[in-house]
């Protein structure tokens, strides 16, 4: 049973008017104002001054609040579609979340400073967690019906309306891309700037469709400082567009208070500061993760005896390992590979990409394939230990075609246990032509000699073998 809804109360004193005045009336309030007027005491007499929040900033904060709420719901097991549907029926609750931000960071608004993405997340997630603890499974209904109590029966006609609402909001954000700045008589400055970085209009639209808050980011306050910082780090200008496309949220992060300290934090775990341009390009989302998430991942790596230097190399070469859930991905995958007799620490160092694979969809089918070919679990464990990337290849497009050709090569199956790297070479460009050359010469070479040697050394080995055969 749900607890009394009266316990779900907004703060009694908001820094902004036009928010919920009382929940006991059970009357939904409307928000018609174009801007929010935030009250602040100032002066010797303590009189109130009104400060107007720009509509663009308010819209951006609402989008950020939606993103946080969506992420929170997905962590509770809701699908993307259900989370989005719930959020887009919850405008009043989103306004309530924005009010929480204003209440918590009143001094920031009085100083005219915008909140960063991480600050918004850090302010709202603990509040959402407290609501979940209090209301449990009915939280979604509560969010939709705020500030009224949730109703037991929902109208099925609300879903199409929700779809129209979300489409309308996205269209409004995307439409800003083509708006002409009245003062300059051309596209808005941040759009022009992004185009100068190599983006075209459609790329910008694509970003905003995925992350509407980006449409309201200011050029001088958010986008340009981050871009210039990346350029100073040595990120090639041609990579900036790709980085922003992958993670536009980076522009919502404070350089001095979040982004730079996060980089220093990661460097303390061994990330090579000289490699930041490559790391950011590979996985720009790395800089948006909380310290808690980074530490959880690093602590997991320490469990397997990896040194700080090794962990630093892993984070530098494969920064997206931070995005893997420790409990849902890393630990179950480690347990699976350990069951094959694999040294998990070595595998993590050699090929951390394995730990982002699905056990059921990617890893188990490969094991079962090799079992079907007559290999034992111990032999499969030896193969993955010797060649960490083995499980990262497509079963149907890589392993199976190469296996079928291997069966024509007149080698025992044990040869692949000795040299599983066979599966890492191109079938058409390396394996087939090299083997044809060996067959034509009438000699026999080990599989690793055929494939791993450079062209010149391969020819030398082949010639030496032919000479030895002729002399015999």
Short mmCIF file of C-alpha atoms in Angstrom, two decimals:
data_model
loop_
_atom_site.label_atom_id
_atom_site.label_comp_id
_atom_site.label_asym_id
_atom_site.label_seq_id
_atom_site.Cartn_x
_atom_site.Cartn_y
_atom_site.Cartn_z
CA UNK A 1 0.00 0.00 0.00
CA UNK A 2 1.15 3.50 -0.79
CA UNK A 3 1.97 5.82 2.06
CA UNK A 4 -0.07 8.96 2.58
CA UNK A 5 0.61 11.27 -0.31
CA UNK A 6 0.80 14.23 2.03
CA UNK A 7 4.30 13.06 2.97
CA UNK A 8 5.43 13.89 -0.56
CA UNK A 9 5.66 17.62 -0.05
CA UNK A 10 7.77 20.22 -1.80
CA UNK A 11 9.76 22.56 0.42
CA UNK A 12 7.67 25.17 2.21
CA UNK A 13 9.77 28.05 0.92
CA UNK A 14 10.98 28.09 -2.66
CA UNK A 15 13.37 30.74 -3.97
CA UNK A 16 11.09 31.06 -6.99
CA UNK A 17 7.42 32.01 -7.06
CA UNK A 18 4.81 30.31 -9.28
CA UNK A 19 5.72 26.90 -7.83
CA UNK A 20 3.48 24.71 -5.71
CA UNK A 21 1.98 26.72 -2.86
CA UNK A 22 0.29 23.78 -1.14
CA UNK A 23 -0.28 20.13 -1.85
CA UNK A 24 -3.20 19.72 0.56
CA UNK A 25 -5.59 21.49 -1.80
CA UNK A 26 -4.96 18.72 -4.37
CA UNK A 27 -5.38 21.29 -7.12
CA UNK A 28 -2.96 21.10 -10.01
CA UNK A 29 -1.23 24.39 -10.58
CA UNK A 30 -0.42 25.77 -13.99
CA UNK A 31 2.76 27.48 -15.17
CA UNK A 32 1.92 30.11 -17.75
CA UNK A 33 4.75 32.54 -17.11
CA UNK A 34 7.42 32.96 -19.72
CA UNK A 35 10.05 33.48 -17.04
CA UNK A 36 10.40 32.63 -13.36
CA UNK A 37 10.83 35.45 -10.88
CA UNK A 38 13.22 34.46 -8.12
CA UNK A 39 12.96 36.31 -4.83
CA UNK A 40 16.11 37.27 -2.98
CA UNK A 41 16.57 39.37 0.11
CA UNK A 42 19.12 42.09 -0.27
CA UNK A 43 19.97 45.49 1.15
CA UNK A 44 20.11 46.66 4.75
CA UNK A 45 16.36 46.69 5.13
CA UNK A 46 16.07 43.12 3.89
CA UNK A 47 13.65 44.10 1.12
CA UNK A 48 12.96 41.70 -1.74
CA UNK A 49 14.38 42.21 -5.22
CA UNK A 50 13.11 40.29 -8.24
CA UNK A 51 15.62 38.62 -10.53
CA UNK A 52 14.38 37.26 -13.83
CA UNK A 53 15.63 33.88 -14.98
CA UNK A 54 16.06 33.81 -18.79
CA UNK A 55 13.55 31.48 -20.44
CA UNK A 56 16.38 29.71 -22.33
CA UNK A 57 18.15 28.85 -19.08
CA UNK A 58 14.92 27.64 -17.53
CA UNK A 59 14.23 25.44 -20.55
CA UNK A 60 17.74 24.01 -20.39
CA UNK A 61 17.36 23.18 -16.70
CA UNK A 62 14.07 21.42 -17.37
CA UNK A 63 15.73 19.29 -20.05
CA UNK A 64 18.58 18.48 -17.67
CA UNK A 65 16.07 17.51 -14.96
CA UNK A 66 14.28 15.24 -17.43
CA UNK A 67 17.58 13.58 -18.34
CA UNK A 68 18.34 12.91 -14.67
CA UNK A 69 14.85 11.51 -14.04
CA UNK A 70 15.07 9.30 -17.13
CA UNK A 71 18.43 7.92 -16.04
CA UNK A 72 17.04 7.29 -12.56
CA UNK A 73 14.03 5.39 -13.89
CA UNK A 74 16.18 3.26 -16.20
CA UNK A 75 18.38 2.30 -13.26
CA UNK A 76 15.24 1.02 -11.57
CA UNK A 77 14.64 -1.32 -14.52
CA UNK A 78 12.24 0.69 -16.68
CA UNK A 79 12.70 0.51 -20.43
CA UNK A 80 13.61 3.62 -22.42
CA UNK A 81 10.08 3.83 -23.81
CA UNK A 82 8.35 3.54 -20.43
CA UNK A 83 10.74 5.99 -18.77
CA UNK A 84 10.25 8.52 -21.57
CA UNK A 85 6.47 8.09 -21.50
CA UNK A 86 6.35 8.66 -17.76
CA UNK A 87 8.58 11.72 -17.86
CA UNK A 88 6.69 13.36 -20.69
CA UNK A 89 3.48 13.10 -18.67
CA UNK A 90 5.13 14.78 -15.70
CA UNK A 91 5.62 18.46 -16.52
CA UNK A 92 4.52 19.59 -13.06
CA UNK A 93 6.93 17.22 -11.38
CA UNK A 94 9.77 18.45 -13.63
CA UNK A 95 8.95 22.00 -12.55
CA UNK A 96 9.09 20.74 -8.98
CA UNK A 97 12.57 19.29 -9.56
CA UNK A 98 13.74 22.60 -11.01
CA UNK A 99 12.41 24.31 -7.90
CA UNK A 100 14.52 21.94 -5.81
CA UNK A 101 17.57 23.10 -7.72
CA UNK A 102 16.75 26.74 -7.08
CA UNK A 103 16.19 26.06 -3.41
CA UNK A 104 19.45 24.13 -2.98
CA UNK A 105 21.60 26.52 -5.03
CA UNK A 106 19.97 29.88 -4.34
CA UNK A 107 23.32 31.59 -3.85
CA UNK A 108 24.46 30.42 -7.29
CA UNK A 109 21.46 32.04 -8.96
CA UNK A 110 21.90 35.26 -7.01
CA UNK A 111 25.46 35.40 -8.31
CA UNK A 112 24.22 34.86 -11.87
CA UNK A 113 26.04 31.52 -12.28
CA UNK A 114 24.57 28.59 -14.19
CA UNK A 115 24.51 25.12 -12.68
CA UNK A 116 26.54 22.41 -14.38
CA UNK A 117 25.16 19.06 -15.46
CA UNK A 118 26.94 17.28 -12.62
CA UNK A 119 25.67 19.77 -10.05
CA UNK A 120 22.12 19.23 -11.26
CA UNK A 121 22.58 15.46 -11.11
CA UNK A 122 24.14 15.56 -7.64
CA UNK A 123 21.28 17.71 -6.35
CA UNK A 124 18.41 15.66 -7.76
CA UNK A 125 19.46 12.01 -7.52
CA UNK A 126 19.59 11.88 -3.69
CA UNK A 127 16.14 13.49 -3.61
CA UNK A 128 14.76 10.93 -6.08
CA UNK A 129 16.33 8.12 -4.08
CA UNK A 130 14.57 9.34 -0.94
CA UNK A 131 11.24 9.38 -2.80
CA UNK A 132 11.84 5.85 -4.09
CA UNK A 133 12.59 4.63 -0.58
CA UNK A 134 9.40 6.24 0.69
CA UNK A 135 6.98 5.36 -2.11
CA UNK A 136 8.52 2.30 -3.76
CA UNK A 137 6.85 0.89 -6.88
CA UNK A 138 4.22 3.63 -7.11
CA UNK A 139 6.83 6.34 -7.66
CA UNK A 140 6.12 6.40 -11.40
CA UNK A 141 2.39 6.97 -10.81
CA UNK A 142 3.19 9.58 -8.22
CA UNK A 143 5.46 11.46 -10.63
CA UNK A 144 2.84 11.45 -13.38
CA UNK A 145 0.02 12.69 -11.17
CA UNK A 146 1.99 15.26 -9.16
CA UNK A 147 0.82 17.17 -7.17
CA UNK A 148 -2.34 15.04 -6.99
CA UNK A 149 -2.37 11.49 -5.60
CA UNK A 150 -1.96 8.79 -8.26
CA UNK A 151 -5.14 7.35 -9.69
CA UNK A 152 -5.62 3.60 -9.94
CA UNK A 153 -6.96 3.55 -13.47
CA UNK A 154 -5.10 5.31 -16.24
CA UNK A 155 -6.58 6.43 -19.51
CA UNK A 156 -5.07 4.68 -22.51
CA UNK A 157 -5.71 7.84 -24.51
CA UNK A 158 -2.93 9.64 -22.68
CA UNK A 159 -0.14 7.88 -24.54
CA UNK A 160 -0.67 9.49 -27.97
CA UNK A 161 -0.92 12.87 -26.24
CA UNK A 162 2.41 12.23 -24.52
CA UNK A 163 4.00 11.37 -27.83
CA UNK A 164 2.75 14.66 -29.25
CA UNK A 165 4.13 16.57 -26.29
CA UNK A 166 7.63 15.11 -26.56
CA UNK A 167 7.66 15.61 -30.32
CA UNK A 168 6.57 19.21 -29.87
CA UNK A 169 9.33 19.93 -27.36
CA UNK A 170 11.99 18.33 -29.53
CA UNK A 171 10.77 20.23 -32.56
CA UNK A 172 10.91 23.47 -30.61
CA UNK A 173 14.50 22.81 -29.56
CA UNK A 174 15.54 21.70 -33.05
CA UNK A 175 13.87 24.76 -34.61
CA UNK A 176 16.37 26.97 -32.79
CA UNK A 177 19.07 25.64 -35.11
CA UNK A 178 17.56 27.49 -38.07
CA UNK A 179 16.51 30.65 -36.23
CA UNK A 180 18.12 33.90 -37.37
CA UNK A 181 19.69 36.07 -34.70
CA UNK A 182 17.87 39.43 -35.04
CA UNK A 183 20.93 41.40 -33.95
CA UNK A 184 23.38 39.73 -36.33
CA UNK A 185 21.01 38.87 -39.16
CA UNK A 186 22.39 35.32 -39.39
CA UNK A 187 22.23 32.00 -37.57
CA UNK A 188 22.67 32.03 -33.83
CA UNK A 189 26.35 32.43 -32.77
CA UNK A 190 26.69 28.96 -31.29
CA UNK A 191 25.37 27.38 -34.49
CA UNK A 192 27.85 29.36 -36.59
CA UNK A 193 30.63 28.35 -34.20
CA UNK A 194 29.74 24.66 -34.43
CA UNK A 195 29.71 24.86 -38.21
CA UNK A 196 33.16 26.43 -38.12
CA UNK A 197 34.29 23.36 -36.17
CA UNK A 198 33.18 21.14 -39.04
CA UNK A 199 29.59 20.32 -38.18
CA UNK A 200 26.80 20.70 -40.66
CA UNK A 201 23.27 21.77 -39.78
CA UNK A 202 21.94 18.22 -39.80
CA UNK A 203 24.60 17.08 -37.31
CA UNK A 204 23.57 19.85 -34.93
CA UNK A 205 19.92 18.89 -35.34
CA UNK A 206 20.81 15.27 -34.60
CA UNK A 207 22.53 16.25 -31.34
CA UNK A 208 19.56 18.31 -30.21
CA UNK A 209 17.07 15.57 -31.04
CA UNK A 210 18.97 13.30 -28.66
CA UNK A 211 19.76 15.98 -26.08
CA UNK A 212 17.41 18.99 -26.41
CA UNK A 213 19.14 20.95 -23.62
CA UNK A 214 22.07 21.51 -26.00
CA UNK A 215 19.90 23.91 -28.00
CA UNK A 216 19.88 26.28 -25.03
CA UNK A 217 23.58 26.15 -24.13
CA UNK A 218 25.26 29.52 -24.46
CA UNK A 219 28.29 29.87 -26.70
CA UNK A 220 30.50 31.92 -24.41
CA UNK A 221 29.32 30.37 -21.16
CA UNK A 222 29.35 26.66 -22.00
CA UNK A 223 30.28 25.51 -25.51
CA UNK A 224 33.32 27.63 -26.38
CA UNK A 225 35.23 27.21 -23.08
CA UNK A 226 35.05 23.42 -23.32
CA UNK A 227 36.04 23.36 -26.99
CA UNK A 228 38.98 25.70 -26.42
CA UNK A 229 40.15 23.59 -23.48
CA UNK A 230 40.14 20.46 -25.62
CA UNK A 231 42.08 22.24 -28.35
CA UNK A 232 44.65 23.35 -25.77
CA UNK A 233 44.99 19.73 -24.65
CA UNK A 234 45.95 18.80 -28.19
CA UNK A 235 42.68 17.42 -29.48
CA UNK A 236 42.73 17.91 -33.27
CA UNK A 237 40.14 20.41 -34.42
CA UNK A 238 38.66 17.85 -36.81
CA UNK A 239 37.88 15.58 -33.82
CA UNK A 240 35.87 18.18 -31.90
CA UNK A 241 32.68 17.65 -33.91
CA UNK A 242 32.81 13.89 -33.26
CA UNK A 243 33.42 14.41 -29.54
CA UNK A 244 30.49 16.83 -29.15
CA UNK A 245 28.25 14.57 -31.22
CA UNK A 246 29.05 11.63 -28.96
CA UNK A 247 28.66 13.56 -25.69
CA UNK A 248 27.08 17.03 -25.97
CA UNK A 249 26.60 16.97 -22.18
CA UNK A 250 30.31 17.85 -21.86
CA UNK A 251 29.38 21.44 -22.59
CA UNK A 252 27.20 21.49 -19.50
CA UNK A 253 30.13 20.70 -17.21
CA UNK A 254 32.08 23.38 -15.37
CA UNK A 255 35.73 23.34 -16.39
CA UNK A 256 37.11 24.52 -13.08
CA UNK A 257 34.74 22.73 -10.72
CA UNK A 258 34.08 19.43 -12.49
CA UNK A 259 35.87 18.62 -15.73
CA UNK A 260 39.46 19.46 -14.76
CA UNK A 261 39.16 17.92 -11.26
CA UNK A 262 37.72 14.77 -12.84
CA UNK A 263 40.72 14.55 -15.14
CA UNK A 264 43.10 14.98 -12.20
CA UNK A 265 41.17 12.30 -10.34
CA UNK A 266 41.56 9.88 -13.26
CA UNK A 267 45.25 10.74 -13.56
CA UNK A 268 45.65 9.71 -9.91
CA UNK A 269 44.72 6.20 -11.06
CA UNK A 270 47.37 6.22 -13.75
CA UNK A 271 45.63 7.69 -16.79
CA UNK A 272 48.39 9.09 -19.02
CA UNK A 273 47.87 12.85 -19.21
CA UNK A 274 49.72 12.93 -22.53
CA UNK A 275 47.05 10.64 -23.99
CA UNK A 276 44.03 12.78 -23.07
CA UNK A 277 43.35 13.81 -26.70
CA UNK A 278 43.03 10.14 -27.69
CA UNK A 279 41.14 9.14 -24.53
CA UNK A 280 38.57 11.93 -24.95
CA UNK A 281 38.11 11.11 -28.63
CA UNK A 282 37.65 7.39 -27.89
CA UNK A 283 35.16 7.88 -25.07
CA UNK A 284 34.21 11.48 -24.24
CA UNK A 285 31.57 10.28 -21.76
CA UNK A 286 34.41 9.32 -19.40
CA UNK A 287 34.59 12.91 -18.18
CA UNK A 288 30.91 12.97 -17.22
CA UNK A 289 31.00 10.05 -14.79
CA UNK A 290 30.95 10.67 -11.06
CA UNK A 291 33.98 9.97 -8.89
CA UNK A 292 31.98 7.29 -7.13
CA UNK A 293 31.42 5.43 -10.42
CA UNK A 294 35.11 5.72 -11.37
CA UNK A 295 36.23 4.49 -7.95
CA UNK A 296 33.84 1.52 -8.08
CA UNK A 297 35.34 0.42 -11.40
CA UNK A 298 38.92 0.96 -10.25
CA UNK A 299 38.30 -0.93 -7.00
CA UNK A 300 37.03 -3.83 -9.10
CA UNK A 301 40.26 -3.83 -11.12
CA UNK A 302 42.31 -3.80 -7.93
CA UNK A 303 40.51 -6.97 -6.83
CA UNK A 304 42.39 -8.92 -9.50
CA UNK A 305 45.84 -7.85 -8.42
CA UNK A 306 46.36 -5.23 -11.10
CA UNK A 307 48.92 -2.55 -10.31
CA UNK A 308 48.20 1.17 -10.53
CA UNK A 309 50.33 1.32 -13.68
CA UNK A 310 48.33 -1.49 -15.29
CA UNK A 311 45.03 0.10 -14.32
CA UNK A 312 46.19 3.40 -15.79
CA UNK A 313 46.97 1.67 -19.07
CA UNK A 314 43.57 -0.03 -19.09
CA UNK A 315 41.77 3.28 -18.51
CA UNK A 316 43.89 4.96 -21.18
CA UNK A 317 43.44 2.26 -23.83
CA UNK A 318 39.84 1.34 -22.99
CA UNK A 319 38.25 4.26 -21.09
CA UNK A 320 34.75 2.94 -21.77
CA UNK A 321 35.34 0.20 -19.19
CA UNK A 322 34.16 2.83 -16.68
CA UNK A 323 30.73 2.69 -18.32
CA UNK A 324 30.33 -1.02 -17.60
CA UNK A 325 28.27 -1.86 -14.53
CA UNK A 326 30.42 -3.60 -11.91
CA UNK A 327 27.61 -5.85 -10.71
CA UNK A 328 25.77 -6.37 -14.00
CA UNK A 329 28.74 -6.69 -16.40
CA UNK A 330 32.22 -6.79 -14.90
CA UNK A 331 31.76 -9.20 -12.02
CA UNK A 332 29.57 -11.79 -13.84
CA UNK A 333 31.94 -11.74 -16.83
CA UNK A 334 34.96 -12.21 -14.57
CA UNK A 335 33.22 -15.17 -12.91
CA UNK A 336 32.46 -16.73 -16.29
CA UNK A 337 36.01 -16.46 -17.58
CA UNK A 338 37.37 -17.74 -14.27
CA UNK A 339 35.21 -20.85 -14.79
CA UNK A 340 37.24 -21.47 -17.96
CA UNK A 341 40.47 -21.33 -16.01
CA UNK A 342 41.41 -17.87 -17.26
CA UNK A 343 43.53 -15.46 -15.21
CA UNK A 344 41.00 -12.62 -15.11
CA UNK A 345 43.57 -9.97 -14.17
CA UNK A 346 45.68 -10.75 -17.23
CA UNK A 347 42.61 -10.83 -19.46
CA UNK A 348 41.46 -7.46 -18.09
CA UNK A 349 44.83 -5.97 -18.92
CA UNK A 350 45.16 -7.51 -22.38
CA UNK A 351 41.60 -7.06 -23.61
CA UNK A 352 39.22 -5.19 -21.28
CA UNK A 353 36.72 -4.95 -24.15
CA UNK A 354 35.62 -8.52 -23.29
CA UNK A 355 33.94 -7.22 -20.17
CA UNK A 356 31.50 -5.07 -22.11
CA UNK A 357 30.14 -8.08 -23.98
CA UNK A 358 26.88 -9.82 -23.16
CA UNK A 359 27.50 -13.21 -21.60
CA UNK A 360 24.36 -14.71 -23.13
CA UNK A 361 24.46 -13.00 -26.54
CA UNK A 362 28.21 -12.84 -27.22
CA UNK A 363 30.40 -14.89 -24.89
CA UNK A 364 28.53 -18.17 -24.33
CA UNK A 365 27.80 -18.72 -28.06
CA UNK A 366 31.55 -18.56 -28.80
CA UNK A 367 32.32 -21.08 -26.05
CA UNK A 368 29.57 -23.37 -27.29
CA UNK A 369 30.89 -23.10 -30.86
CA UNK A 370 34.35 -24.29 -29.86
CA UNK A 371 32.86 -27.04 -27.69
CA UNK A 372 30.92 -28.24 -30.74
CA UNK A 373 34.19 -28.43 -32.67
CA UNK A 374 35.60 -30.83 -30.10
CA UNK A 375 37.63 -28.54 -27.83
CA UNK A 376 37.53 -28.93 -24.06
CA UNK A 377 36.77 -26.08 -21.65
CA UNK A 378 40.40 -26.17 -20.59
CA UNK A 379 41.59 -25.77 -24.19
CA UNK A 380 39.14 -22.91 -24.76
CA UNK A 381 40.44 -21.25 -21.61
CA UNK A 382 43.99 -21.60 -22.94
CA UNK A 383 42.95 -20.04 -26.24
CA UNK A 384 41.38 -16.96 -24.63
CA UNK A 385 44.34 -16.65 -22.25
CA UNK A 386 46.76 -16.62 -25.17
CA UNK A 387 44.63 -14.36 -27.34
CA UNK A 388 42.43 -12.04 -25.30
CA UNK A 389 40.58 -10.60 -28.29
CA UNK A 390 39.20 -14.01 -29.36
CA UNK A 391 35.73 -13.43 -27.89
CA UNK A 392 35.40 -9.93 -29.33
CA UNK A 393 35.05 -11.25 -32.88
CA UNK A 394 31.72 -11.91 -34.56
CA UNK A 395 30.84 -15.59 -34.47
CA UNK A 396 29.05 -15.63 -37.83
CA UNK A 397 31.17 -13.12 -39.74
CA UNK A 398 34.62 -13.99 -38.41
CA UNK A 399 35.09 -17.17 -36.38
CA UNK A 400 32.90 -19.53 -38.41
CA UNK A 401 34.23 -18.63 -41.89
CA UNK A 402 37.83 -18.84 -40.68
CA UNK A 403 37.15 -22.14 -38.93
CA UNK A 404 35.69 -23.57 -42.14
CA UNK A 405 38.81 -22.58 -44.06
CA UNK A 406 41.07 -23.89 -41.28
CA UNK A 407 39.47 -27.30 -41.75
CA UNK A 408 40.88 -27.32 -45.32
CA UNK A 409 44.43 -26.43 -44.19
CA UNK A 410 45.56 -29.87 -43.07
CA UNK A 411 46.47 -28.85 -39.51
CA UNK A 412 45.38 -30.60 -36.31
CA UNK A 413 42.84 -28.80 -34.14
CA UNK A 414 45.49 -28.43 -31.47
CA UNK A 415 47.26 -25.93 -33.70
CA UNK A 416 44.58 -23.35 -32.87
CA UNK A 417 45.12 -23.92 -29.16
CA UNK A 418 48.79 -23.08 -29.71
CA UNK A 419 48.01 -20.16 -32.04
CA UNK A 420 44.47 -18.77 -31.55
CA UNK A 421 45.72 -15.48 -33.04
CA UNK A 422 44.78 -17.16 -36.33
CA UNK A 423 41.31 -15.66 -35.91
CA UNK A 424 42.72 -12.14 -35.80
CA UNK A 425 44.13 -12.18 -39.34
CA UNK A 426 42.19 -11.30 -42.49
CA UNK A 427 40.91 -14.38 -44.23
CA UNK A 428 41.09 -12.91 -47.73
CA UNK A 429 44.12 -10.64 -47.36
CA UNK A 430 46.40 -12.80 -45.21
CA UNK A 431 45.31 -16.35 -44.44
CA UNK A 432 44.27 -17.58 -47.88
CA UNK A 433 47.10 -16.04 -49.94
CA UNK A 434 49.83 -17.03 -47.46
CA UNK A 435 48.56 -20.60 -47.21
CA UNK A 436 48.25 -20.85 -51.00
CA UNK A 437 51.89 -19.78 -51.25
CA UNK A 438 52.93 -22.50 -48.78
CA UNK A 439 50.91 -25.18 -50.57
CA UNK A 440 52.41 -24.22 -53.92
CA UNK A 441 55.92 -24.49 -52.51
CA UNK A 442 55.22 -27.98 -51.25
CA UNK A 443 56.60 -27.34 -47.77
CA UNK A 444 55.03 -27.18 -44.34
CA UNK A 445 55.26 -24.29 -41.89
CA UNK A 446 53.78 -23.80 -38.48
CA UNK A 447 50.59 -21.77 -38.48
CA UNK A 448 52.20 -18.88 -36.60
CA UNK A 449 55.07 -18.80 -39.14
CA UNK A 450 52.60 -18.47 -41.98
CA UNK A 451 50.68 -15.61 -40.45
CA UNK A 452 52.72 -13.71 -37.88
CA UNK A 453 55.89 -13.07 -39.88
CA UNK A 454 56.35 -9.95 -41.97
CA UNK A 455 56.25 -10.41 -45.74
CA UNK A 456 60.03 -10.46 -46.06
CA UNK A 457 60.57 -12.82 -43.14
CA UNK A 458 57.79 -15.07 -44.40
CA UNK A 459 59.55 -15.35 -47.75
CA UNK A 460 62.85 -16.06 -46.00
CA UNK A 461 61.31 -18.78 -43.86
CA UNK A 462 59.63 -20.29 -46.89
CA UNK A 463 62.86 -20.23 -48.92
CA UNK A 464 64.85 -21.75 -46.07
CA UNK A 465 62.33 -24.55 -45.67
CA UNK A 466 62.37 -25.28 -49.40
CA UNK A 467 66.17 -25.39 -49.48
CA UNK A 468 66.21 -27.75 -46.49
CA UNK A 469 63.67 -30.01 -48.17
CA UNK A 470 65.65 -30.08 -51.42
CA UNK A 471 68.91 -30.82 -49.56
CA UNK A 472 67.26 -33.70 -47.74
#
